Coordinates of C-alpha atoms in Angstrom, one line a residue:
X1 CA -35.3 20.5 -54.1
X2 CA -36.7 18.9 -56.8
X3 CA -34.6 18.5 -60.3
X4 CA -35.8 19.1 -63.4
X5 CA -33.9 17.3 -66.9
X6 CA -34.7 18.4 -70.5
X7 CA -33.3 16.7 -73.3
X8 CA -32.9 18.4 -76.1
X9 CA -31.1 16.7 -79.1
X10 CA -27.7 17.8 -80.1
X11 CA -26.4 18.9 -83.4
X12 CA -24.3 16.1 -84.7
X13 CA -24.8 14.3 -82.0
X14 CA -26.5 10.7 -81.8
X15 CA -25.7 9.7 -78.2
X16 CA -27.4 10.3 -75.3
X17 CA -27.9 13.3 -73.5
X18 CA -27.9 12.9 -70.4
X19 CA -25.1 13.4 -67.6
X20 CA -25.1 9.4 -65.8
X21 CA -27.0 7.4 -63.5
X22 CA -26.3 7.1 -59.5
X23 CA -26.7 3.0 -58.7
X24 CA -29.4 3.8 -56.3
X25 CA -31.5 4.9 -59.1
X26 CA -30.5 2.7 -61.8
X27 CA -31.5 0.0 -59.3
X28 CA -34.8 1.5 -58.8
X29 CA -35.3 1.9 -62.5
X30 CA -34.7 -2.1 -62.7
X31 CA -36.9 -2.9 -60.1
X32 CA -39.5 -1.0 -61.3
X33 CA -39.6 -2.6 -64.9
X34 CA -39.2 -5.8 -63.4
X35 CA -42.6 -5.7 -60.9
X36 CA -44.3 -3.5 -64.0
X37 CA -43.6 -6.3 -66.5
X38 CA -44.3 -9.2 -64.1
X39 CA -48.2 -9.2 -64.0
X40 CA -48.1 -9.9 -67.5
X41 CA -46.3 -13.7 -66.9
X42 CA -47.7 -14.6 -63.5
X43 CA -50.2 -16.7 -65.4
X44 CA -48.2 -19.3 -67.5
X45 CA -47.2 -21.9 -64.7
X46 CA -51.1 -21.7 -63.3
X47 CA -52.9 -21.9 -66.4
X48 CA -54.2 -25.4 -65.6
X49 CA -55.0 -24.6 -61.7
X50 CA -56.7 -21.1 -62.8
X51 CA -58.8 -23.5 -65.4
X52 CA -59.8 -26.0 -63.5
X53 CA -60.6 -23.2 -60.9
X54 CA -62.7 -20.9 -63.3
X55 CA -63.9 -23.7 -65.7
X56 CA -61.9 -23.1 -68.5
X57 CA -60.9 -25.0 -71.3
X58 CA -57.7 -25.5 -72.0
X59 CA -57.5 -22.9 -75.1
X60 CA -59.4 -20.3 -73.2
X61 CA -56.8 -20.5 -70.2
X62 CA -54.0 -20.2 -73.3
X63 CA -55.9 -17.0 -73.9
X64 CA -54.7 -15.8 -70.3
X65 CA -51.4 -15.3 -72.0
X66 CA -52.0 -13.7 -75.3
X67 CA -54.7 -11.2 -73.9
X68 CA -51.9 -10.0 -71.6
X69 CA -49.5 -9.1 -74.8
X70 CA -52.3 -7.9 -76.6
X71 CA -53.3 -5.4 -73.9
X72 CA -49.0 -4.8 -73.5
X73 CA -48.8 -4.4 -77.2
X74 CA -51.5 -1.4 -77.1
X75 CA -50.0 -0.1 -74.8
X76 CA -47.1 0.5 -76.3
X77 CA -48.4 2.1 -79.6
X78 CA -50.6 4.1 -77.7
X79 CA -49.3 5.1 -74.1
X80 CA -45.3 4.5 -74.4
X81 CA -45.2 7.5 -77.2
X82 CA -46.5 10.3 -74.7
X83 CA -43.3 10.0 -72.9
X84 CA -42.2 12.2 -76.2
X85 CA -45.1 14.7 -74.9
X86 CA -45.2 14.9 -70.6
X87 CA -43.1 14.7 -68.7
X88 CA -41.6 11.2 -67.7
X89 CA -41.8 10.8 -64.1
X90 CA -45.5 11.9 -63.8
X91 CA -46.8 9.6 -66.5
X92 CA -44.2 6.2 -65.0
X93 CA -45.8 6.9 -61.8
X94 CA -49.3 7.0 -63.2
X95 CA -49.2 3.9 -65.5
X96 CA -47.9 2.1 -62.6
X97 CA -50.7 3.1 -59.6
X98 CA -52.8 2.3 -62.4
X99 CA -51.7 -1.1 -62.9
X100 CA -51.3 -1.9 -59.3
X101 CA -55.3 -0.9 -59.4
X102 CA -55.9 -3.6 -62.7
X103 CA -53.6 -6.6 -60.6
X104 CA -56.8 -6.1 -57.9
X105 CA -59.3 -6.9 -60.4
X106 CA -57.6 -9.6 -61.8
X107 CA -56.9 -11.0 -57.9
X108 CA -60.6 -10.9 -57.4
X109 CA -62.2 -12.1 -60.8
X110 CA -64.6 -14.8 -60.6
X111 CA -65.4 -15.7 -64.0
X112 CA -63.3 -15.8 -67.0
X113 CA -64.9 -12.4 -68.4
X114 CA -63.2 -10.4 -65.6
X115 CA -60.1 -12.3 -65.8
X116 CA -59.6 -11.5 -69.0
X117 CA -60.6 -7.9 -68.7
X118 CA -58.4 -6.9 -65.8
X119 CA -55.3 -9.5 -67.8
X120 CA -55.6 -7.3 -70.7
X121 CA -55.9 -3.7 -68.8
X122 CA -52.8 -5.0 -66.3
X123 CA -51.1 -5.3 -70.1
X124 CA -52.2 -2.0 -71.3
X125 CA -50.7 0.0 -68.3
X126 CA -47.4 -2.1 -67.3
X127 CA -45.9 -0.1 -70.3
X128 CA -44.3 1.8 -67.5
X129 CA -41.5 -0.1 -68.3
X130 CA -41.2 0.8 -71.2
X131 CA -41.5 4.3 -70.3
X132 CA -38.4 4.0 -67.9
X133 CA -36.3 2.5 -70.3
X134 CA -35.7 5.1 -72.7
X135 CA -36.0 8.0 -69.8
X136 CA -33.0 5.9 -68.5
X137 CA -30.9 5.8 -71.2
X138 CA -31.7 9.8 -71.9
X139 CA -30.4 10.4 -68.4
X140 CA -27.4 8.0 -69.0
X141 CA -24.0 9.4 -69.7
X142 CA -23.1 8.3 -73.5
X143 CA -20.5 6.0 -73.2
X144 CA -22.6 4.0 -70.5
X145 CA -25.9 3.9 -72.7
X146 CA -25.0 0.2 -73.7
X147 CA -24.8 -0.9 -70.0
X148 CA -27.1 1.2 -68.4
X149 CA -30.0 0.1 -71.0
X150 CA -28.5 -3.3 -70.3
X151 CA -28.8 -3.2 -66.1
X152 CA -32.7 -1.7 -66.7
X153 CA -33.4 -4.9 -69.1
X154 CA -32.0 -7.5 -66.4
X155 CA -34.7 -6.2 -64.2
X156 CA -37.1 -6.4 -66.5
X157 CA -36.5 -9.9 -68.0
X158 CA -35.8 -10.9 -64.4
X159 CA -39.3 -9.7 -64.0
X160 CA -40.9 -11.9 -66.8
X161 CA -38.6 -14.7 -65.7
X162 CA -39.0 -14.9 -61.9
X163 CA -42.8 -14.0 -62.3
X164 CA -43.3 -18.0 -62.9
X165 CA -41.0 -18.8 -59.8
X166 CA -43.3 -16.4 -57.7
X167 CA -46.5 -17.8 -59.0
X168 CA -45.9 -20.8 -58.4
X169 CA -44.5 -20.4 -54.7
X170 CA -47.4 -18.6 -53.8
X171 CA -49.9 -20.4 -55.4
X172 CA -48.9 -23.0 -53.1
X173 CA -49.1 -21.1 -50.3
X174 CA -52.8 -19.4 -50.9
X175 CA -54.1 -19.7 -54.5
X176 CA -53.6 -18.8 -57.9
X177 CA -54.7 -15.1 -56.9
X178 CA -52.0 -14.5 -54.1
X179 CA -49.5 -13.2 -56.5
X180 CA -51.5 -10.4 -57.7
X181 CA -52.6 -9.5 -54.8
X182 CA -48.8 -9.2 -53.6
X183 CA -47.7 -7.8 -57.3
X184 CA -50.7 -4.9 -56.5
X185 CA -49.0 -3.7 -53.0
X186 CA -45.6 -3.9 -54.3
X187 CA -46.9 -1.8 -57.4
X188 CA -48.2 0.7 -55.3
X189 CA -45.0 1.1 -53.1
X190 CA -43.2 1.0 -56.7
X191 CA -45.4 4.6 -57.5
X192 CA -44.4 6.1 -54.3
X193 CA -40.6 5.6 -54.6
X194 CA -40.6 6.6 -58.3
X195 CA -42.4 9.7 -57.4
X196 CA -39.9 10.1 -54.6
X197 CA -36.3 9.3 -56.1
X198 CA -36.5 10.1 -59.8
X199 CA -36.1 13.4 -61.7
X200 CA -38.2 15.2 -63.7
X201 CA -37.6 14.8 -67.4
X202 CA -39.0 16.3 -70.4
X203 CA -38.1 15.7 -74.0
X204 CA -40.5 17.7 -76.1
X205 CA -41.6 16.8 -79.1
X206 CA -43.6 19.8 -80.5
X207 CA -46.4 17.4 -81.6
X208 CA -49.9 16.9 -80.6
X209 CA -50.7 13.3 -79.8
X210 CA -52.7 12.8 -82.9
X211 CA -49.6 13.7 -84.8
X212 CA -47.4 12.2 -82.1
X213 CA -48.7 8.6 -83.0
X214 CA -48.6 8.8 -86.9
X215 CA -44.9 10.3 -86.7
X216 CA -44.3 6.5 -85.5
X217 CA -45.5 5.5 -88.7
X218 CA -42.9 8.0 -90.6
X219 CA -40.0 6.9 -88.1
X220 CA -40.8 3.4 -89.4
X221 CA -40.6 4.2 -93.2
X222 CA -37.6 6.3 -92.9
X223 CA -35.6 4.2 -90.5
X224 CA -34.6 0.8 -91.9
X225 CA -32.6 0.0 -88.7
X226 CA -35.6 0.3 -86.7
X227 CA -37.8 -1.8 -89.4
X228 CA -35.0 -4.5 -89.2
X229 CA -34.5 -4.6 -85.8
X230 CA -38.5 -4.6 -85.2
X231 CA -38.6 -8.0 -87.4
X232 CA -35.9 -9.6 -85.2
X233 CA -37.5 -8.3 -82.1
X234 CA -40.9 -10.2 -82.9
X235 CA -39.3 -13.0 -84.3
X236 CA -37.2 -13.7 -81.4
X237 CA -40.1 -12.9 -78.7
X238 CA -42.6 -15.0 -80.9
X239 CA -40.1 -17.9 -80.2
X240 CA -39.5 -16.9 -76.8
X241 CA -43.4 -16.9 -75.9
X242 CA -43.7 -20.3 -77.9
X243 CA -41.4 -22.0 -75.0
X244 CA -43.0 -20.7 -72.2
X245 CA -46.6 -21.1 -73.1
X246 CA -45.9 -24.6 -73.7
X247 CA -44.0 -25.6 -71.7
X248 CA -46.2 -25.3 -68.2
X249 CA -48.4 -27.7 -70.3
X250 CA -45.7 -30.2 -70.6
X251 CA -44.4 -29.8 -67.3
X252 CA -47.8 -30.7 -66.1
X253 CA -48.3 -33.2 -68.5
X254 CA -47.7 -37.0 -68.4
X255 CA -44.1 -36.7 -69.3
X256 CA -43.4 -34.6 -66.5
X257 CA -46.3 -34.6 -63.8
X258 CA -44.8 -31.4 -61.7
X259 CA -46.7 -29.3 -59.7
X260 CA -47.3 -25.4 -60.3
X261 CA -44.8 -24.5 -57.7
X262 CA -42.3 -26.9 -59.5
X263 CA -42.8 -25.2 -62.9
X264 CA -42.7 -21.6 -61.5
X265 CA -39.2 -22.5 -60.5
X266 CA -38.2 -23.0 -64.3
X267 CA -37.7 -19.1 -64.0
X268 CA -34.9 -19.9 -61.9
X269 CA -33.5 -21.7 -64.5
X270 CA -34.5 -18.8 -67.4
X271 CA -33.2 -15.9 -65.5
X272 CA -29.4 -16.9 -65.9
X273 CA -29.8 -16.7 -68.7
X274 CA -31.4 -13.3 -68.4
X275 CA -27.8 -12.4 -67.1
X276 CA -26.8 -11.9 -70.8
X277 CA -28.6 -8.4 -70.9
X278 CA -26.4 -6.6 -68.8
X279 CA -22.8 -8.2 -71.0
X280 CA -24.6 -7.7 -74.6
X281 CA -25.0 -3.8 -73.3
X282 CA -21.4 -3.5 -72.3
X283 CA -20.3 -6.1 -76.1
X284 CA -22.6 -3.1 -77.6
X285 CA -20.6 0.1 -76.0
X286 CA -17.3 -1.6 -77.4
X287 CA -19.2 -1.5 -80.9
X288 CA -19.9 -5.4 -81.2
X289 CA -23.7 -5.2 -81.4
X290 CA -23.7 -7.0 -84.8
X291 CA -21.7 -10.2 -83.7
X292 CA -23.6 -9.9 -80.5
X293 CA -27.2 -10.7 -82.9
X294 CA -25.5 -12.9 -85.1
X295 CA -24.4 -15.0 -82.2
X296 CA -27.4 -15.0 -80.9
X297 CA -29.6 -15.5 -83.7
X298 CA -27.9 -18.6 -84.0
X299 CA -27.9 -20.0 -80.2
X300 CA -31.4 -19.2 -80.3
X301 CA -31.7 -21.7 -83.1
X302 CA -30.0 -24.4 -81.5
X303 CA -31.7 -24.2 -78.5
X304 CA -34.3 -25.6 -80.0
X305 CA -32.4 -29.0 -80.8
X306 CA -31.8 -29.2 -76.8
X307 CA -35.7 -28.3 -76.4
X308 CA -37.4 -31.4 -78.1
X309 CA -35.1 -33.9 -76.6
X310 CA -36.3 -32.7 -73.7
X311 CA -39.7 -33.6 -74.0
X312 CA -39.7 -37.5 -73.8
X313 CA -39.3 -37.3 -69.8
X314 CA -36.5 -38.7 -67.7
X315 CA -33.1 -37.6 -66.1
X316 CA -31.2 -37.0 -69.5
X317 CA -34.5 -35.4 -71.4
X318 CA -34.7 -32.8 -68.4
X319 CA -31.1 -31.9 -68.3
X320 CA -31.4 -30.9 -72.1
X321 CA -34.4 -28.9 -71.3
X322 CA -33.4 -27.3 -68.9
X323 CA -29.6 -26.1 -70.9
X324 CA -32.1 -25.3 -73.7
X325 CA -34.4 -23.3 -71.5
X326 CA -30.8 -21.0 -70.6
X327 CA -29.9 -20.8 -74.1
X328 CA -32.9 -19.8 -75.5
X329 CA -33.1 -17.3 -72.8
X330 CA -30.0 -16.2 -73.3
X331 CA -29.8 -16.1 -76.8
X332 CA -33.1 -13.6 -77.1
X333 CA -31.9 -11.4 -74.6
X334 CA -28.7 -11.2 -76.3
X335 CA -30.6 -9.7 -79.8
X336 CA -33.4 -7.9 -77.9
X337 CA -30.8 -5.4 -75.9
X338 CA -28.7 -5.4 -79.2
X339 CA -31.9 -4.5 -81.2
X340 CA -32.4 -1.7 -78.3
X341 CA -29.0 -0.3 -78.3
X342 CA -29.2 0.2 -82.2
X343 CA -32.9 1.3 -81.9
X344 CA -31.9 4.0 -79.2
X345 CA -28.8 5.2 -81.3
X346 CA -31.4 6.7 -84.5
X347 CA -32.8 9.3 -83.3
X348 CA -32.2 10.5 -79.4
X349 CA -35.3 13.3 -79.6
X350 CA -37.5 10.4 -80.2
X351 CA -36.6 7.5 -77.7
X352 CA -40.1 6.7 -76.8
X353 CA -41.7 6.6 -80.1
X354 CA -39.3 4.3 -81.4
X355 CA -38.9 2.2 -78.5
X356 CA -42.6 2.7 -78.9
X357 CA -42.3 0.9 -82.2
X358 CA -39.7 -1.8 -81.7
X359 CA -41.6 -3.2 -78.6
X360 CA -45.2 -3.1 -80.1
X361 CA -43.8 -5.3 -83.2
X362 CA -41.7 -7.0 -80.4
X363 CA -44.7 -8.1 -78.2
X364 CA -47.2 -8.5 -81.0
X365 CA -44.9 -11.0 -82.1
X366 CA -45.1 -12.3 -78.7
X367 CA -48.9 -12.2 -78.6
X368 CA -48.5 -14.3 -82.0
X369 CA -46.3 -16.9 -80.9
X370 CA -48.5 -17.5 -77.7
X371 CA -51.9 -17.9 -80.3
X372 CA -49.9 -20.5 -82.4
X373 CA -48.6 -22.4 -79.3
X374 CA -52.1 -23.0 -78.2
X375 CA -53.5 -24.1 -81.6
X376 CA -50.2 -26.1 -82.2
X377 CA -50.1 -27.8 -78.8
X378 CA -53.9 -29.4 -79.4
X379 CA -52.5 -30.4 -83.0
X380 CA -49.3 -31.5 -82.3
X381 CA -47.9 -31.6 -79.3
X382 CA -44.5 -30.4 -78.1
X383 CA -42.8 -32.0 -81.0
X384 CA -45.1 -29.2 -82.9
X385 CA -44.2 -26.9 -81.0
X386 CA -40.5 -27.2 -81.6
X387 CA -40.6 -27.5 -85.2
X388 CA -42.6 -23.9 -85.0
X389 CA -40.1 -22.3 -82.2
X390 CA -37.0 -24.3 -84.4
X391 CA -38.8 -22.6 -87.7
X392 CA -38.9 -18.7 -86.2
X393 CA -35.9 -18.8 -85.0
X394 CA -34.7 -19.7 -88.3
X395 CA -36.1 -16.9 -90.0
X396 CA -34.4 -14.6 -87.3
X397 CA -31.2 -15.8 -89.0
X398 CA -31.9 -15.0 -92.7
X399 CA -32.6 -11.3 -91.1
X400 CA -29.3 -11.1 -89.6
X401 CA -28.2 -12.2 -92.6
X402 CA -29.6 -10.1 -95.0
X403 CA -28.4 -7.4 -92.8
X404 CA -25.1 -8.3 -93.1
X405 CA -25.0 -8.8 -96.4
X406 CA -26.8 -5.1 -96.6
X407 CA -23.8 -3.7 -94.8
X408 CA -21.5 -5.5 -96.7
X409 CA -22.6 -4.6 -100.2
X410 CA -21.0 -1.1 -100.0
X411 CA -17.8 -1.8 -99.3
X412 CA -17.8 -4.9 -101.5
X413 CA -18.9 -2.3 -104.6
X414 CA -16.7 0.1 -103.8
X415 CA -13.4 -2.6 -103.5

């Protein structure tokens, strides 16, 4: 018998609604986000084999990547809100048939036109995700929100992570397509088990979708937590897409000389640091979700230190890369469930739309840091490309700060 949920916000309340998550289906949720996320990535270790493949120059390849958060970043301003208007299940399951559908064009483009086109339309639908992470924590109970948005995110930055690992392996194995071949079937069986295992939810908003999508833009003017939190979310993905653009090209590069299936497995190294996710959610339950951003805000800077000794080549250079790889990883995932968490806590009845606008500013800030790699890269090298990571990351401090300060000026008034 199939179950139907409807959230309905509470008088007085600013939690969640819903009654807790059985393992089986928070496990599925995390998959889910993890394989809907993943076609997205699968191209940063193989940008040089999918050039020389296609005939692309190096900056068009580059364009692989930001075309991909582009297309994401749509998506989320214009598909992610509707989960505020139907009901959740039917339109997760759609976005991601529909995306297993884009993976096959992409698998079988032969020019650069096509590539791009099925990149950016993969992007546009794998906002599934994003659909299931709010639906999960409406159906959370409210003391678990923290860990279960937390447990979703690990999938889904495992996703992004191990993406690289698997394209690489199976590049080696077939080609450069083989992973989205694989990603497409795995997509498809995602649909069918999400149709299958999840409950029906609906959290209506009593809008039309005209007015659904410019109450976004009255969310973000009457929510400074959501406006601060959007700025720390690009910042920290704009630095976090300036790494792993870049960093396939030095890999491949003369410092380095690895092969694709060598770099992929750098998302090895990544996702431990993805671990954080699922801890920062549980620091945030316990009401620490301030020191968990500050702490991160500031590992994320230093990482950067560790990241350009890394570049000269050689036994000692890769160990720091590789520590600054983890604490980069770490750090961002840190602030990004943090941001979350807070983002989540405004206003329960409209989850999706401001999840819709937190992860739009968060990815376009992506899509920006991946543009600026590949101009910086031609310019100046890695050593550019540190000094622009090194100078984001910065400027996700001074928001933290000015935050703190912002919090701190009542209290010091009234004292």
């Amino acid at each position: 018998m199939e179950t139907t949920q409807r959230a309905e916000p509470v008088a007085g309340d600013t939690s969640a609604t819903g009654p807790g998550l059985g393992r089986g289906t928070l496990l599925l949720m995390s998959v889910a986000t993890g394989l809907s996320v993943a076609g997205n990535y699968f191209a940063q270790p193989l940008l040089n084999v999918i050039g020389h493949d296609l005939g692309l120059s190096t900056s068009t390849a580059a364009l692989v990547v930001t075309v991909a958060q582009v297309g994401y970043a749509l998506g989320l301003l214009l598909l992610v809100p509707l989960g505020d208007l139907l009901e959740r299940r039917r339109l997760a399951v759609t976005l991601t048939a529909a995306t297993a559908v884009f993976l096959t064009v992409t698998a079988s483009a032969p020019n650069a036109a096509l590539l791009l086109t099925g990149t950016a339309l993969t992007g546009l639908t794998s906002v599934a995700a994003m659909v299931v992470v709010p639906y999960a924590a409406t159906l959370a109970a409210p003391a678990e929100r923290g860990r279960t948005v937390g447990t979703v995110m690990t999938g889904l930055l495992l996703g992004i992570l191990l993406a690289r690992t698997a394209a690489g392996l199976l590049a080696d194995v077939g080609s450069w397509r083989t992973v989205y071949w694989v990603n497409a079937a795995l997509m498809l069986i995602m649909a069918v088990l999400l149709r299958l295992k999840l409950p029906t939810l609906r959290t209506p908003a009593g809008l039309r979708y005209p007015a659904l999508l410019r109450s976004m833009l009255g969310l973000f003017v009457q929510e400074p937590v959501l406006r601060r939190r959007a700025a720390l979310g690009a910042l920290i993905f704009a630095g976090f897409s300036v790494l792993w653009t870049a960093l396939a090209f030095l890999m491949s590069g003369p410092s380095y000389g690895w092969q694709e299936s060598a770099i992929g497995l750098l998302g090895l190294v990544g996702a431990a640091g993805s671990l954080s996710a699922s801890a920062a959610g549980r620091l945030a339950d316990r009401g620490l979700v301030h020191h968990v951003t500050g702490a991160g805000a500031f590992l994320l800077l230093g990482s950067w230190g560790l990241l350009a000794a890394g570049g000269a080549g050689g036994g000692w250079s890769l160990a720091a890369l590789l520590a600054g790889v983890i604490v980069l990883d770490l750090a961002v995932q840190a602030v990004h469930i943090s941001n979350q968490n807070m983002v989540f806590g405004v206003r329960p009845e409209a989850r999706n739309r401001l999840n819709s606008v937190y992860m739009t500013s968060y990815f376009a800030g992506g899509a920006a840091g991946s543009a600026l790699t590949s101009v910086v890269w031609g310019t100046s090298g890695w050593s550019g490309v540190c000094i622009l990571g090194a100078a984001l990351a910065a400027m996700a401090v001074l928001v933290w700060a000015a935050d703190l300060l912002r919090r701190r000026a009542p209290r010091l008034s009234g004292g």
